[in-house]
Amino acid sequence: MTTEVTEMTWDTRLDPFGKLLPGKSWDDQPGMDPGEQEYLLAVIDRPIAIHRCLAEVAGDLSAGAMLTELSALEQERGCDWLDVDEAEWTHRLGLSPAQQHATRRKLVRLGFLEEKLFGNVSRVHFRLVWPALDAALRQQSQQRVAYGDMTNH
């Protein structure tokens, strides 16, 4: 007995309700044009991972993403003070410079992040304040236990 493996493709001629999209014809191929597919795969970059617990203690996804990324960078680079410029933040998290500054201000205000100028050109370096993060995470954990919310959302 031979089983035939078929490749699943989306019928890009149809909308979610099965109706033919404007500009499409039943004579068109049902799959995506190879050029469009290549473009789409190039545009869809690596995902941005965010530890949910960090987003929760920081109060929003941008702050959670920055905390997650800083903790990963700290492990990768093996140093406390991290030099991450605006272009690198934009590449890593997709945050605009204005979003970066607002997020950093929030994290400093919460006590989770320290900033310091280093070097001849006075570049801003960052350091996570682990005791403050640890305290916030422990408090969050205790609240979950107290309210019976031990589900992994």
PDB file of C-alpha atoms in Angstrom:
ATOM      1  CA  MET A   1       0.000   0.000   0.000  1.00  0.00           C
ATOM      2  CA  THR A   2       1.427   3.332  -1.033  1.00  0.00           C
ATOM      3  CA  THR A   3       0.490   6.557   0.649  1.00  0.00           C
ATOM      4  CA  GLU A   4       0.693   9.690  -1.346  1.00  0.00           C
ATOM      5  CA  VAL A   5       1.869  12.769   0.493  1.00  0.00           C
ATOM      6  CA  THR A   6       0.226  15.941  -0.661  1.00  0.00           C
ATOM      7  CA  GLU A   7       1.443  19.397   0.108  1.00  0.00           C
ATOM      8  CA  MET A   8      -1.124  21.593   1.819  1.00  0.00           C
ATOM      9  CA  THR A   9      -1.500  25.031   0.313  1.00  0.00           C
ATOM     10  CA  TRP A  10      -3.885  27.850   1.013  1.00  0.00           C
ATOM     11  CA  ASP A  11      -6.172  28.880  -1.768  1.00  0.00           C
ATOM     12  CA  THR A  12      -5.051  32.489  -2.024  1.00  0.00           C
ATOM     13  CA  ARG A  13      -7.908  33.255  -4.426  1.00  0.00           C
ATOM     14  CA  LEU A  14     -10.498  33.054  -1.648  1.00  0.00           C
ATOM     15  CA  ASP A  15     -11.420  35.161   1.353  1.00  0.00           C
ATOM     16  CA  PRO A  16     -12.022  33.494   4.765  1.00  0.00           C
ATOM     17  CA  PHE A  17     -15.660  32.870   3.750  1.00  0.00           C
ATOM     18  CA  GLY A  18     -14.758  31.046   0.523  1.00  0.00           C
ATOM     19  CA  LYS A  19     -15.645  33.895  -1.825  1.00  0.00           C
ATOM     20  CA  LEU A  20     -13.389  34.784  -4.734  1.00  0.00           C
ATOM     21  CA  LEU A  21     -11.245  37.819  -3.902  1.00  0.00           C
ATOM     22  CA  PRO A  22     -11.402  40.933  -6.119  1.00  0.00           C
ATOM     23  CA  GLY A  23      -8.908  40.695  -8.968  1.00  0.00           C
ATOM     24  CA  LYS A  24      -8.725  36.895  -8.736  1.00  0.00           C
ATOM     25  CA  SER A  25     -10.101  34.384 -11.202  1.00  0.00           C
ATOM     26  CA  TRP A  26     -11.006  30.711 -10.973  1.00  0.00           C
ATOM     27  CA  ASP A  27      -8.413  30.241 -13.721  1.00  0.00           C
ATOM     28  CA  ASP A  28      -5.625  31.429 -11.374  1.00  0.00           C
ATOM     29  CA  GLN A  29      -3.530  28.859  -9.540  1.00  0.00           C
ATOM     30  CA  PRO A  30      -4.842  28.248  -5.995  1.00  0.00           C
ATOM     31  CA  GLY A  31      -1.441  28.509  -4.294  1.00  0.00           C
ATOM     32  CA  MET A  32       0.693  31.527  -3.637  1.00  0.00           C
ATOM     33  CA  ASP A  33       2.866  32.886  -6.420  1.00  0.00           C
ATOM     34  CA  PRO A  34       6.479  31.733  -5.769  1.00  0.00           C
ATOM     35  CA  GLY A  35       7.691  35.346  -5.859  1.00  0.00           C
ATOM     36  CA  GLU A  36       5.080  36.396  -3.293  1.00  0.00           C
ATOM     37  CA  GLN A  37       5.926  33.394  -1.139  1.00  0.00           C
ATOM     38  CA  GLU A  38       9.644  34.233  -1.210  1.00  0.00           C
ATOM     39  CA  TYR A  39       8.865  37.851  -0.303  1.00  0.00           C
ATOM     40  CA  LEU A  40       6.578  36.804   2.546  1.00  0.00           C
ATOM     41  CA  LEU A  41       9.169  34.417   3.985  1.00  0.00           C
ATOM     42  CA  ALA A  42      11.810  37.158   3.801  1.00  0.00           C
ATOM     43  CA  VAL A  43       9.527  39.643   5.565  1.00  0.00           C
ATOM     44  CA  ILE A  44       8.518  37.242   8.336  1.00  0.00           C
ATOM     45  CA  ASP A  45      11.629  37.491  10.461  1.00  0.00           C
ATOM     46  CA  ARG A  46      12.462  35.656  13.649  1.00  0.00           C
ATOM     47  CA  PRO A  47       9.816  35.867  16.365  1.00  0.00           C
ATOM     48  CA  ILE A  48      10.201  38.073  19.413  1.00  0.00           C
ATOM     49  CA  ALA A  49      10.041  35.972  22.573  1.00  0.00           C
ATOM     50  CA  ILE A  50       8.714  37.546  25.745  1.00  0.00           C
ATOM     51  CA  HIS A  51       8.608  35.925  29.168  1.00  0.00           C
ATOM     52  CA  ARG A  52       5.013  36.400  30.274  1.00  0.00           C
ATOM     53  CA  CYS A  53       5.986  36.844  33.932  1.00  0.00           C
ATOM     54  CA  LEU A  54       8.281  39.759  33.004  1.00  0.00           C
ATOM     55  CA  ALA A  55       5.573  41.422  30.913  1.00  0.00           C
ATOM     56  CA  GLU A  56       3.159  41.044  33.821  1.00  0.00           C
ATOM     57  CA  VAL A  57       5.450  42.510  36.495  1.00  0.00           C
ATOM     58  CA  ALA A  58       6.524  45.333  34.162  1.00  0.00           C
ATOM     59  CA  GLY A  59       2.960  46.084  33.111  1.00  0.00           C
ATOM     60  CA  ASP A  60       3.194  45.840  29.316  1.00  0.00           C
ATOM     61  CA  LEU A  61       4.627  43.845  26.432  1.00  0.00           C
ATOM     62  CA  SER A  62       7.325  46.358  25.427  1.00  0.00           C
ATOM     63  CA  ALA A  63       8.754  46.412  28.942  1.00  0.00           C
ATOM     64  CA  GLY A  64       8.487  42.628  29.181  1.00  0.00           C
ATOM     65  CA  ALA A  65      10.254  42.262  25.834  1.00  0.00           C
ATOM     66  CA  MET A  66      13.059  44.581  26.902  1.00  0.00           C
ATOM     67  CA  LEU A  67      13.527  42.742  30.219  1.00  0.00           C
ATOM     68  CA  THR A  68      13.508  39.383  28.425  1.00  0.00           C
ATOM     69  CA  GLU A  69      16.056  40.591  25.871  1.00  0.00           C
ATOM     70  CA  LEU A  70      18.318  42.168  28.504  1.00  0.00           C
ATOM     71  CA  SER A  71      18.338  38.969  30.548  1.00  0.00           C
ATOM     72  CA  ALA A  72      19.281  36.960  27.436  1.00  0.00           C
ATOM     73  CA  LEU A  73      21.995  39.476  26.475  1.00  0.00           C
ATOM     74  CA  GLU A  74      23.382  39.398  29.996  1.00  0.00           C
ATOM     75  CA  GLN A  75      23.759  35.619  29.753  1.00  0.00           C
ATOM     76  CA  GLU A  76      25.207  35.762  26.218  1.00  0.00           C
ATOM     77  CA  ARG A  77      27.744  38.490  26.920  1.00  0.00           C
ATOM     78  CA  GLY A  78      28.549  37.530  30.503  1.00  0.00           C
ATOM     79  CA  CYS A  79      28.566  41.072  31.841  1.00  0.00           C
ATOM     80  CA  ASP A  80      26.333  43.189  34.059  1.00  0.00           C
ATOM     81  CA  TRP A  81      26.412  46.470  32.127  1.00  0.00           C
ATOM     82  CA  LEU A  82      25.140  46.088  28.575  1.00  0.00           C
ATOM     83  CA  ASP A  83      25.741  48.408  25.635  1.00  0.00           C
ATOM     84  CA  VAL A  84      22.705  48.217  23.348  1.00  0.00           C
ATOM     85  CA  ASP A  85      22.185  51.112  20.943  1.00  0.00           C
ATOM     86  CA  GLU A  86      18.904  52.239  19.374  1.00  0.00           C
ATOM     87  CA  ALA A  87      19.551  50.422  16.096  1.00  0.00           C
ATOM     88  CA  GLU A  88      20.155  47.137  17.918  1.00  0.00           C
ATOM     89  CA  TRP A  89      16.970  47.571  19.996  1.00  0.00           C
ATOM     90  CA  THR A  90      15.021  48.256  16.814  1.00  0.00           C
ATOM     91  CA  HIS A  91      16.500  45.158  15.166  1.00  0.00           C
ATOM     92  CA  ARG A  92      15.935  42.919  18.191  1.00  0.00           C
ATOM     93  CA  LEU A  93      12.485  44.093  19.308  1.00  0.00           C
ATOM     94  CA  GLY A  94      11.073  46.286  16.557  1.00  0.00           C
ATOM     95  CA  LEU A  95      10.705  49.218  18.959  1.00  0.00           C
ATOM     96  CA  SER A  96      11.060  52.753  17.638  1.00  0.00           C
ATOM     97  CA  PRO A  97      13.505  55.073  19.459  1.00  0.00           C
ATOM     98  CA  ALA A  98      10.549  56.815  21.150  1.00  0.00           C
ATOM     99  CA  GLN A  99       9.149  53.463  22.327  1.00  0.00           C
ATOM    100  CA  GLN A 100      12.604  52.442  23.567  1.00  0.00           C
ATOM    101  CA  HIS A 101      13.018  55.614  25.630  1.00  0.00           C
ATOM    102  CA  ALA A 102       9.505  55.359  27.098  1.00  0.00           C
ATOM    103  CA  THR A 103      10.051  51.699  27.975  1.00  0.00           C
ATOM    104  CA  ARG A 104      13.437  52.391  29.548  1.00  0.00           C
ATOM    105  CA  ARG A 105      11.977  55.261  31.612  1.00  0.00           C
ATOM    106  CA  LYS A 106       9.235  52.960  32.852  1.00  0.00           C
ATOM    107  CA  LEU A 107      11.687  50.197  33.794  1.00  0.00           C
ATOM    108  CA  VAL A 108      13.940  52.686  35.613  1.00  0.00           C
ATOM    109  CA  ARG A 109      10.901  54.092  37.453  1.00  0.00           C
ATOM    110  CA  LEU A 110       9.869  50.555  38.489  1.00  0.00           C
ATOM    111  CA  GLY A 111      13.408  49.935  39.756  1.00  0.00           C
ATOM    112  CA  PHE A 112      14.073  47.055  37.327  1.00  0.00           C
ATOM    113  CA  LEU A 113      16.684  48.856  35.200  1.00  0.00           C
ATOM    114  CA  GLU A 114      19.685  51.086  35.827  1.00  0.00           C
ATOM    115  CA  GLU A 115      21.285  53.297  33.188  1.00  0.00           C
ATOM    116  CA  LYS A 116      24.803  54.687  33.249  1.00  0.00           C
ATOM    117  CA  LEU A 117      26.997  56.593  30.794  1.00  0.00           C
ATOM    118  CA  PHE A 118      30.302  54.926  29.910  1.00  0.00           C
ATOM    119  CA  GLY A 119      33.178  55.705  27.579  1.00  0.00           C
ATOM    120  CA  ASN A 120      34.581  58.769  25.891  1.00  0.00           C
ATOM    121  CA  VAL A 121      31.462  59.230  23.784  1.00  0.00           C
ATOM    122  CA  SER A 122      29.166  58.735  26.797  1.00  0.00           C
ATOM    123  CA  ARG A 123      27.126  55.784  25.560  1.00  0.00           C
ATOM    124  CA  VAL A 124      24.245  54.625  27.728  1.00  0.00           C
ATOM    125  CA  HIS A 125      24.725  51.170  29.245  1.00  0.00           C
ATOM    126  CA  PHE A 126      22.008  49.157  30.971  1.00  0.00           C
ATOM    127  CA  ARG A 127      21.930  46.812  33.927  1.00  0.00           C
ATOM    128  CA  LEU A 128      19.050  44.738  35.217  1.00  0.00           C
ATOM    129  CA  VAL A 129      18.326  45.161  38.923  1.00  0.00           C
ATOM    130  CA  TRP A 130      17.836  41.499  39.754  1.00  0.00           C
ATOM    131  CA  PRO A 131      16.906  41.957  43.442  1.00  0.00           C
ATOM    132  CA  ALA A 132      13.981  44.218  42.444  1.00  0.00           C
ATOM    133  CA  LEU A 133      12.897  41.854  39.660  1.00  0.00           C
ATOM    134  CA  ASP A 134      13.178  38.872  41.994  1.00  0.00           C
ATOM    135  CA  ALA A 135      11.031  40.605  44.626  1.00  0.00           C
ATOM    136  CA  ALA A 136       8.368  41.508  42.039  1.00  0.00           C
ATOM    137  CA  LEU A 137       8.339  37.981  40.600  1.00  0.00           C
ATOM    138  CA  ARG A 138       8.036  36.435  44.078  1.00  0.00           C
ATOM    139  CA  GLN A 139       5.157  38.768  44.921  1.00  0.00           C
ATOM    140  CA  GLN A 140       3.455  37.868  41.652  1.00  0.00           C
ATOM    141  CA  SER A 141       3.918  34.168  42.430  1.00  0.00           C
ATOM    142  CA  GLN A 142       2.473  34.560  45.937  1.00  0.00           C
ATOM    143  CA  GLN A 143      -0.566  36.376  44.540  1.00  0.00           C
ATOM    144  CA  ARG A 144      -1.169  33.587  42.057  1.00  0.00           C
ATOM    145  CA  VAL A 145      -0.987  30.980  44.817  1.00  0.00           C
ATOM    146  CA  ALA A 146      -3.256  33.047  47.090  1.00  0.00           C
ATOM    147  CA  TYR A 147      -5.873  33.475  44.364  1.00  0.00           C
ATOM    148  CA  GLY A 148      -5.548  29.929  43.057  1.00  0.00           C
ATOM    149  CA  ASP A 149      -4.321  31.120  39.665  1.00  0.00           C
ATOM    150  CA  MET A 150      -1.692  28.480  39.009  1.00  0.00           C
ATOM    151  CA  THR A 151      -2.639  27.949  35.381  1.00  0.00           C
ATOM    152  CA  ASN A 152      -0.050  28.482  32.721  1.00  0.00           C
ATOM    153  CA  HIS A 153      -1.875  31.140  30.674  1.00  0.00           C
TER     154      HIS A 153
END
